[in-house]
Short mmCIF file of C-alpha atoms in Angstrom, two decimals:
data_model
loop_
_atom_site.label_atom_id
_atom_site.label_comp_id
_atom_site.label_asym_id
_atom_site.label_seq_id
_atom_site.Cartn_x
_atom_site.Cartn_y
_atom_site.Cartn_z
CA UNK A 1 89.60 120.11 179.98
CA UNK A 2 88.32 116.52 180.29
CA UNK A 3 85.62 117.38 177.77
CA UNK A 4 88.30 118.64 175.40
CA UNK A 5 90.37 115.45 175.67
CA UNK A 6 87.27 113.27 175.33
CA UNK A 7 86.34 115.11 172.18
CA UNK A 8 89.89 114.67 170.85
CA UNK A 9 89.85 110.91 171.55
CA UNK A 10 86.54 110.52 169.74
CA UNK A 11 87.95 112.28 166.69
CA UNK A 12 91.01 110.02 166.77
CA UNK A 13 88.92 106.87 166.98
CA UNK A 14 86.78 108.10 164.09
CA UNK A 15 89.84 108.70 161.95
CA UNK A 16 91.22 105.23 162.71
CA UNK A 17 87.90 103.64 161.72
CA UNK A 18 87.83 105.63 158.48
CA UNK A 19 91.38 104.58 157.62
CA UNK A 20 90.59 100.91 158.36
CA UNK A 21 87.50 100.97 156.14
CA UNK A 22 89.38 102.68 153.33
CA UNK A 23 92.22 100.13 153.38
CA UNK A 24 90.25 97.07 154.47
CA UNK A 25 90.82 95.33 151.14
CA UNK A 26 94.56 95.88 151.58
CA UNK A 27 94.59 94.48 155.11
CA UNK A 28 92.57 91.43 154.12
CA UNK A 29 94.25 90.74 150.78
CA UNK A 30 95.82 87.39 149.99
CA UNK A 31 97.82 85.87 147.17
CA UNK A 32 94.60 84.48 145.60
CA UNK A 33 93.74 87.39 143.32
CA UNK A 34 90.67 86.59 141.22
CA UNK A 35 87.96 88.85 139.77
CA UNK A 36 84.92 89.04 142.03
CA UNK A 37 81.37 90.29 141.66
CA UNK A 38 80.63 92.27 144.82
CA UNK A 39 77.36 93.84 143.65
CA UNK A 40 75.25 90.82 144.55
CA UNK A 41 74.12 90.56 148.14
CA UNK A 42 75.80 87.61 149.82
CA UNK A 43 78.13 87.04 146.87
CA UNK A 44 81.26 88.84 148.09
CA UNK A 45 83.40 85.79 147.31
CA UNK A 46 81.89 84.99 143.92
CA UNK A 47 84.49 84.39 141.19
CA UNK A 48 83.72 86.10 137.88
CA UNK A 49 84.95 84.61 134.60
CA UNK A 50 84.60 86.61 131.40
CA UNK A 51 83.89 84.36 128.39
CA UNK A 52 84.27 86.15 125.05
CA UNK A 53 83.35 84.73 121.64
CA UNK A 54 82.64 86.09 118.16
CA UNK A 55 79.44 84.41 116.96
CA UNK A 56 75.75 85.01 117.54
CA UNK A 57 73.94 83.54 120.54
CA UNK A 58 71.67 81.42 118.30
CA UNK A 59 74.61 79.39 116.92
CA UNK A 60 75.85 76.10 118.41
CA UNK A 61 78.78 77.86 120.10
CA UNK A 62 76.59 80.71 121.34
CA UNK A 63 74.04 78.32 122.83
CA UNK A 64 76.76 76.14 124.34
CA UNK A 65 78.43 79.14 126.02
CA UNK A 66 75.15 80.14 127.66
CA UNK A 67 74.39 76.57 128.73
CA UNK A 68 77.87 76.22 130.20
CA UNK A 69 77.39 79.43 132.20
CA UNK A 70 74.14 78.10 133.65
CA UNK A 71 75.69 74.75 134.60
CA UNK A 72 78.69 76.39 136.27
CA UNK A 73 76.36 78.56 138.32
CA UNK A 74 74.40 75.45 139.36
CA UNK A 75 77.35 73.11 139.98
CA UNK A 76 79.33 75.65 142.02
CA UNK A 77 76.29 76.73 144.05
CA UNK A 78 76.63 80.31 142.68
CA UNK A 79 80.29 80.57 143.71
CA UNK A 80 81.34 81.13 140.07
CA UNK A 81 79.68 83.46 137.59
CA UNK A 82 80.41 83.08 133.87
CA UNK A 83 79.80 86.37 132.04
CA UNK A 84 79.28 85.56 128.35
CA UNK A 85 80.11 88.24 125.75
CA UNK A 86 78.94 87.04 122.29
CA UNK A 87 79.22 88.41 118.76
CA UNK A 88 82.69 89.99 119.31
CA UNK A 89 81.16 92.50 121.72
CA UNK A 90 84.51 92.55 123.57
CA UNK A 91 87.15 91.30 121.15
CA UNK A 92 87.33 90.39 117.47
CA UNK A 93 88.67 87.20 115.91
CA UNK A 94 92.25 88.41 115.74
CA UNK A 95 92.23 90.07 119.18
CA UNK A 96 90.79 87.40 121.44
CA UNK A 97 93.83 85.13 121.89
CA UNK A 98 96.02 88.05 122.99
CA UNK A 99 93.21 89.23 125.29
CA UNK A 100 93.13 85.76 126.88
CA UNK A 101 96.90 85.60 127.38
CA UNK A 102 96.82 89.06 128.99
CA UNK A 103 93.90 87.94 131.24
CA UNK A 104 91.64 90.69 129.91
CA UNK A 105 89.18 87.84 129.52
CA UNK A 106 89.52 84.44 131.16
CA UNK A 107 87.83 82.23 128.53
CA UNK A 108 87.48 82.16 124.75
CA UNK A 109 86.43 79.55 122.18
CA UNK A 110 88.15 80.33 118.87
CA UNK A 111 87.97 78.14 115.80
CA UNK A 112 90.64 75.48 115.82
CA UNK A 113 92.10 77.06 112.66
CA UNK A 114 93.11 80.10 114.73
CA UNK A 115 95.37 77.91 116.86
CA UNK A 116 97.52 76.94 113.87
CA UNK A 117 99.39 80.24 114.31
CA UNK A 118 100.36 79.06 117.82
CA UNK A 119 101.00 75.36 117.23
CA UNK A 120 101.56 73.83 113.79
CA UNK A 121 100.24 70.47 115.01
CA UNK A 122 96.75 71.99 114.96
CA UNK A 123 96.95 72.15 111.16
CA UNK A 124 95.84 68.51 111.34
CA UNK A 125 92.24 69.57 111.98
CA UNK A 126 92.13 71.74 108.84
CA UNK A 127 93.10 68.96 106.45
CA UNK A 128 90.24 68.27 104.00
CA UNK A 129 88.32 65.05 104.61
CA UNK A 130 90.59 64.14 107.53
CA UNK A 131 87.39 63.19 109.37
CA UNK A 132 85.27 61.12 106.94
CA UNK A 133 82.44 60.70 109.47
CA UNK A 134 81.16 62.22 112.68
CA UNK A 135 82.23 59.05 114.51
CA UNK A 136 85.81 59.53 113.29
CA UNK A 137 85.72 63.12 114.50
CA UNK A 138 84.59 62.11 117.98
CA UNK A 139 87.10 59.28 118.26
CA UNK A 140 89.98 61.59 117.34
CA UNK A 141 89.08 64.58 119.48
CA UNK A 142 88.06 62.53 122.52
CA UNK A 143 91.17 60.35 122.38
CA UNK A 144 94.94 60.58 122.06
CA UNK A 145 94.85 62.99 119.12
CA UNK A 146 92.74 65.52 120.99
CA UNK A 147 94.80 65.14 124.18
CA UNK A 148 98.04 65.81 122.33
CA UNK A 149 96.65 68.95 120.73
CA UNK A 150 95.32 70.32 124.02
CA UNK A 151 98.66 69.63 125.71
CA UNK A 152 100.32 71.93 123.19
CA UNK A 153 98.47 74.90 124.70
CA UNK A 154 100.09 74.55 128.13
CA UNK A 155 103.38 75.86 126.79
CA UNK A 156 101.81 79.26 126.11
CA UNK A 157 99.94 79.69 129.41
CA UNK A 158 96.63 78.42 128.03
CA UNK A 159 94.52 75.65 129.56
CA UNK A 160 92.57 73.72 126.94
CA UNK A 161 89.26 72.52 128.36
CA UNK A 162 87.34 70.97 125.47
CA UNK A 163 86.60 70.75 121.76
CA UNK A 164 83.22 72.11 120.72
CA UNK A 165 81.91 70.90 117.38
CA UNK A 166 79.94 72.98 114.90
CA UNK A 167 79.71 70.20 112.32
CA UNK A 168 81.19 69.96 108.84
CA UNK A 169 81.77 72.72 106.30
CA UNK A 170 79.87 73.23 103.07
CA UNK A 171 80.54 75.44 100.03
CA UNK A 172 78.54 78.48 98.92
CA UNK A 173 79.26 80.33 95.68
CA UNK A 174 77.82 82.46 92.89
CA UNK A 175 78.43 79.71 90.31
CA UNK A 176 77.89 75.95 90.74
CA UNK A 177 80.72 73.97 92.36
CA UNK A 178 80.21 70.25 91.90
CA UNK A 179 83.57 69.03 90.62
CA UNK A 180 87.16 69.96 91.55
CA UNK A 181 87.63 71.86 88.27
CA UNK A 182 84.74 74.16 89.25
CA UNK A 183 87.00 75.81 91.86
CA UNK A 184 89.17 77.40 89.15
CA UNK A 185 88.93 81.20 89.16
CA UNK A 186 86.82 81.46 92.33
CA UNK A 187 87.84 83.83 95.14
CA UNK A 188 87.09 82.22 98.51
CA UNK A 189 86.77 83.94 101.85
CA UNK A 190 88.66 81.74 104.29
CA UNK A 191 89.77 81.71 107.90
CA UNK A 192 93.48 82.34 108.49
CA UNK A 193 94.92 78.88 107.83
CA UNK A 194 97.84 77.75 105.70
CA UNK A 195 96.16 74.40 105.11
CA UNK A 196 92.85 75.90 103.95
CA UNK A 197 94.71 78.36 101.74
CA UNK A 198 96.66 75.52 100.13
CA UNK A 199 93.47 73.46 99.75
CA UNK A 200 91.80 76.05 97.54
CA UNK A 201 94.88 77.25 95.70
CA UNK A 202 95.61 73.64 94.76
CA UNK A 203 92.38 73.75 92.72
CA UNK A 204 93.05 77.10 91.08
CA UNK A 205 91.02 79.31 93.42
CA UNK A 206 92.30 82.47 95.09
CA UNK A 207 91.64 83.19 98.76
CA UNK A 208 91.00 86.18 101.02
CA UNK A 209 91.53 85.84 104.78
CA UNK A 210 88.67 87.75 106.41
CA UNK A 211 87.10 87.79 109.86
CA UNK A 212 83.85 85.89 110.19
CA UNK A 213 81.75 89.01 110.75
CA UNK A 214 83.11 90.58 107.56
CA UNK A 215 82.06 87.64 105.38
CA UNK A 216 78.52 88.79 104.51
CA UNK A 217 79.67 92.23 103.35
CA UNK A 218 82.53 90.76 101.34
CA UNK A 219 80.15 88.47 99.45
CA UNK A 220 77.53 91.19 99.07
CA UNK A 221 79.91 93.60 97.31
CA UNK A 222 81.60 90.75 95.37
CA UNK A 223 84.97 91.27 97.00
CA UNK A 224 84.82 87.48 97.30
CA UNK A 225 82.42 85.20 95.42
CA UNK A 226 82.59 82.01 97.47
CA UNK A 227 83.15 80.72 101.00
CA UNK A 228 83.10 77.59 103.14
CA UNK A 229 81.19 77.26 106.41
CA UNK A 230 78.84 75.15 108.46
CA UNK A 231 75.13 75.40 107.79
CA UNK A 232 74.56 77.04 111.19
CA UNK A 233 76.99 79.85 110.33
CA UNK A 234 75.57 80.23 106.83
CA UNK A 235 72.14 80.49 108.41
CA UNK A 236 72.94 82.78 111.36
CA UNK A 237 74.79 85.32 109.16
CA UNK A 238 72.29 84.93 106.29
CA UNK A 239 75.04 84.16 103.81
CA UNK A 240 72.44 82.32 101.72
CA UNK A 241 70.97 85.74 100.86
CA UNK A 242 74.11 86.81 98.98
CA UNK A 243 75.04 83.49 97.33
CA UNK A 244 73.31 81.53 94.56
CA UNK A 245 74.61 78.00 95.13
CA UNK A 246 75.16 75.75 98.13
CA UNK A 247 77.08 72.49 97.82
CA UNK A 248 76.73 69.94 100.62
CA UNK A 249 80.25 68.51 100.60
CA UNK A 250 81.19 67.86 104.27
CA UNK A 251 84.77 68.40 103.11
CA UNK A 252 86.19 69.91 106.30
CA UNK A 253 85.66 70.22 110.00
CA UNK A 254 84.77 73.46 111.74
CA UNK A 255 84.99 73.41 115.49
CA UNK A 256 86.21 75.39 118.45
CA UNK A 257 88.60 74.86 121.31
CA UNK A 258 87.44 76.22 124.67
CA UNK A 259 90.41 77.74 126.46
CA UNK A 260 91.15 79.48 129.74
CA UNK A 261 94.02 81.68 130.85
CA UNK A 262 96.26 79.10 132.56
CA UNK A 263 97.61 81.26 135.45
CA UNK A 264 93.99 82.15 136.25
CA UNK A 265 92.93 78.50 136.04
CA UNK A 266 95.80 77.37 138.27
CA UNK A 267 94.74 79.82 141.00
CA UNK A 268 91.23 78.41 141.20
CA UNK A 269 90.48 76.07 144.13
CA UNK A 270 90.60 72.42 143.09
CA UNK A 271 86.91 71.85 143.84
CA UNK A 272 86.00 74.82 141.62
CA UNK A 273 88.18 73.46 138.81
CA UNK A 274 86.42 70.12 139.10
CA UNK A 275 82.95 71.64 138.88
CA UNK A 276 83.92 73.87 135.94
CA UNK A 277 85.31 70.84 134.11
CA UNK A 278 82.17 68.88 134.95
CA UNK A 279 80.02 71.65 133.46
CA UNK A 280 82.30 71.74 130.41
CA UNK A 281 82.07 67.98 129.86
CA UNK A 282 78.27 68.01 130.15
CA UNK A 283 78.01 70.96 127.75
CA UNK A 284 80.36 69.31 125.26
CA UNK A 285 78.35 66.08 125.23
CA UNK A 286 75.15 68.07 124.76
CA UNK A 287 76.68 70.05 121.91
CA UNK A 288 77.71 66.97 119.88
CA UNK A 289 74.01 66.18 119.47
CA UNK A 290 72.70 69.75 119.37
CA UNK A 291 75.04 70.97 116.63
CA UNK A 292 73.97 68.13 114.33
CA UNK A 293 70.29 68.84 114.99
CA UNK A 294 70.72 72.58 114.43
CA UNK A 295 72.60 72.19 111.16
CA UNK A 296 69.97 69.83 109.79
CA UNK A 297 67.05 72.00 110.92
CA UNK A 298 68.63 75.20 109.60
CA UNK A 299 69.35 73.62 106.23
CA UNK A 300 65.60 73.02 105.96
CA UNK A 301 64.99 76.65 106.94
CA UNK A 302 67.37 77.86 104.23
CA UNK A 303 65.43 75.77 101.70
CA UNK A 304 62.19 77.44 102.81
CA UNK A 305 63.45 81.01 103.10
CA UNK A 306 65.60 81.37 99.99
CA UNK A 307 65.97 80.49 96.34
CA UNK A 308 69.54 79.27 96.74
CA UNK A 309 70.26 76.16 94.69
CA UNK A 310 71.23 73.32 97.06
CA UNK A 311 73.19 70.40 95.69
CA UNK A 312 74.41 67.36 97.65
CA UNK A 313 77.46 65.53 96.33
CA UNK A 314 76.82 61.94 95.31
CA UNK A 315 79.06 59.24 96.78
CA UNK A 316 80.98 59.15 93.50
CA UNK A 317 81.44 62.92 93.45
CA UNK A 318 82.47 62.99 97.11
CA UNK A 319 85.14 60.35 96.41
CA UNK A 320 86.34 62.49 93.49
CA UNK A 321 86.71 65.50 95.83
CA UNK A 322 88.36 63.37 98.47
CA UNK A 323 90.90 61.86 96.06
CA UNK A 324 91.84 65.29 94.73
CA UNK A 325 91.91 67.17 98.05
CA UNK A 326 93.87 64.68 100.13
CA UNK A 327 96.92 65.00 97.85
CA UNK A 328 97.97 67.99 99.98
CA UNK A 329 98.51 65.78 103.07
CA UNK A 330 102.24 65.09 102.41
CA UNK A 331 102.85 68.85 102.16
CA UNK A 332 102.03 69.23 105.86
CA UNK A 333 103.17 65.90 107.35
CA UNK A 334 106.58 67.10 108.56
CA UNK A 335 105.06 70.28 110.02
CA UNK A 336 102.24 68.52 111.85
CA UNK A 337 104.40 65.58 112.85
CA UNK A 338 104.55 62.10 111.34
CA UNK A 339 103.46 60.30 114.51
CA UNK A 340 100.37 62.47 114.97
CA UNK A 341 99.49 62.10 111.29
CA UNK A 342 99.81 58.32 111.58
CA UNK A 343 97.48 58.24 114.60
CA UNK A 344 94.91 60.26 112.68
CA UNK A 345 95.34 58.21 109.50
CA UNK A 346 94.56 54.98 111.39
CA UNK A 347 91.32 56.48 112.67
CA UNK A 348 90.47 57.86 109.23
CA UNK A 349 91.07 54.57 107.43
CA UNK A 350 89.03 52.64 110.00
CA UNK A 351 85.99 54.83 109.43
CA UNK A 352 86.40 54.94 105.64
CA UNK A 353 86.09 51.15 105.62
CA UNK A 354 82.70 51.20 107.37
#
């Protein structure tokens, strides 16, 4: 009889242990609910952050994302793991903002033009020749103008961490574009942006809003015959193979805003937030230099690898473009906000005088 009861007790204890193991995560749960990577030995408390973007790894943004991931791993002593998903391997251009807001990914770095659908103030960054020099660009984005734009994201549960630059945009086409009248009749692939659309339509060109990864095919089959982009993007997607002319105009800025899901960010321990921001600041400073170097080096590579005709606007021609393009500014002043436009205009005028 004793043997029977002993056997029964052992079975009971075994069942209790099994139940505890099965529901251990429930018993030990807390309000701090963050993704964790439990496959690594000794990393049960490691926080995993999915970082999705849509360009190749050999572009300025692609390299910066990987560098940022390495710095976060180092600065947090392996407590945070950034999983980078490049080349729209998770989400496309038009999907990634919704994916961020739904916390399907925790970080993205879309072009600033994409944010104009969320906040009209961001149209400022799409205005042609709003940044006459790289110094003007840095002063604006690292100062009050940049702070005001990032603050706009908080209202939609997004934490803006930094601006990442990819340099200035150039023009590629199947016929030479050297003067404003040369835009007439061209069909440009553009990013979704009311300002960019107005910019080209003002000169008699039509536009097609296409995702970045559809640009090569569109040009190849002549669905569009022209486009604007940085040298690094022209190089990485080999757009120079399907276009005959490249005009170095520096007429617009192309950059990215690195963003995180705000509820996710707010749940992170303060010391983790500080180290992530430190890694972001260091990456951003590195990228200002690296993006310039890459664009210059890849322009030389395009010259070597292709027969595309490369033309750089003279100072006189650039002023002609600037005088013609900036006439669209008043069209967007009330939408962007007069005060923000005035802040930017002061910076612009200061650097035009130098």
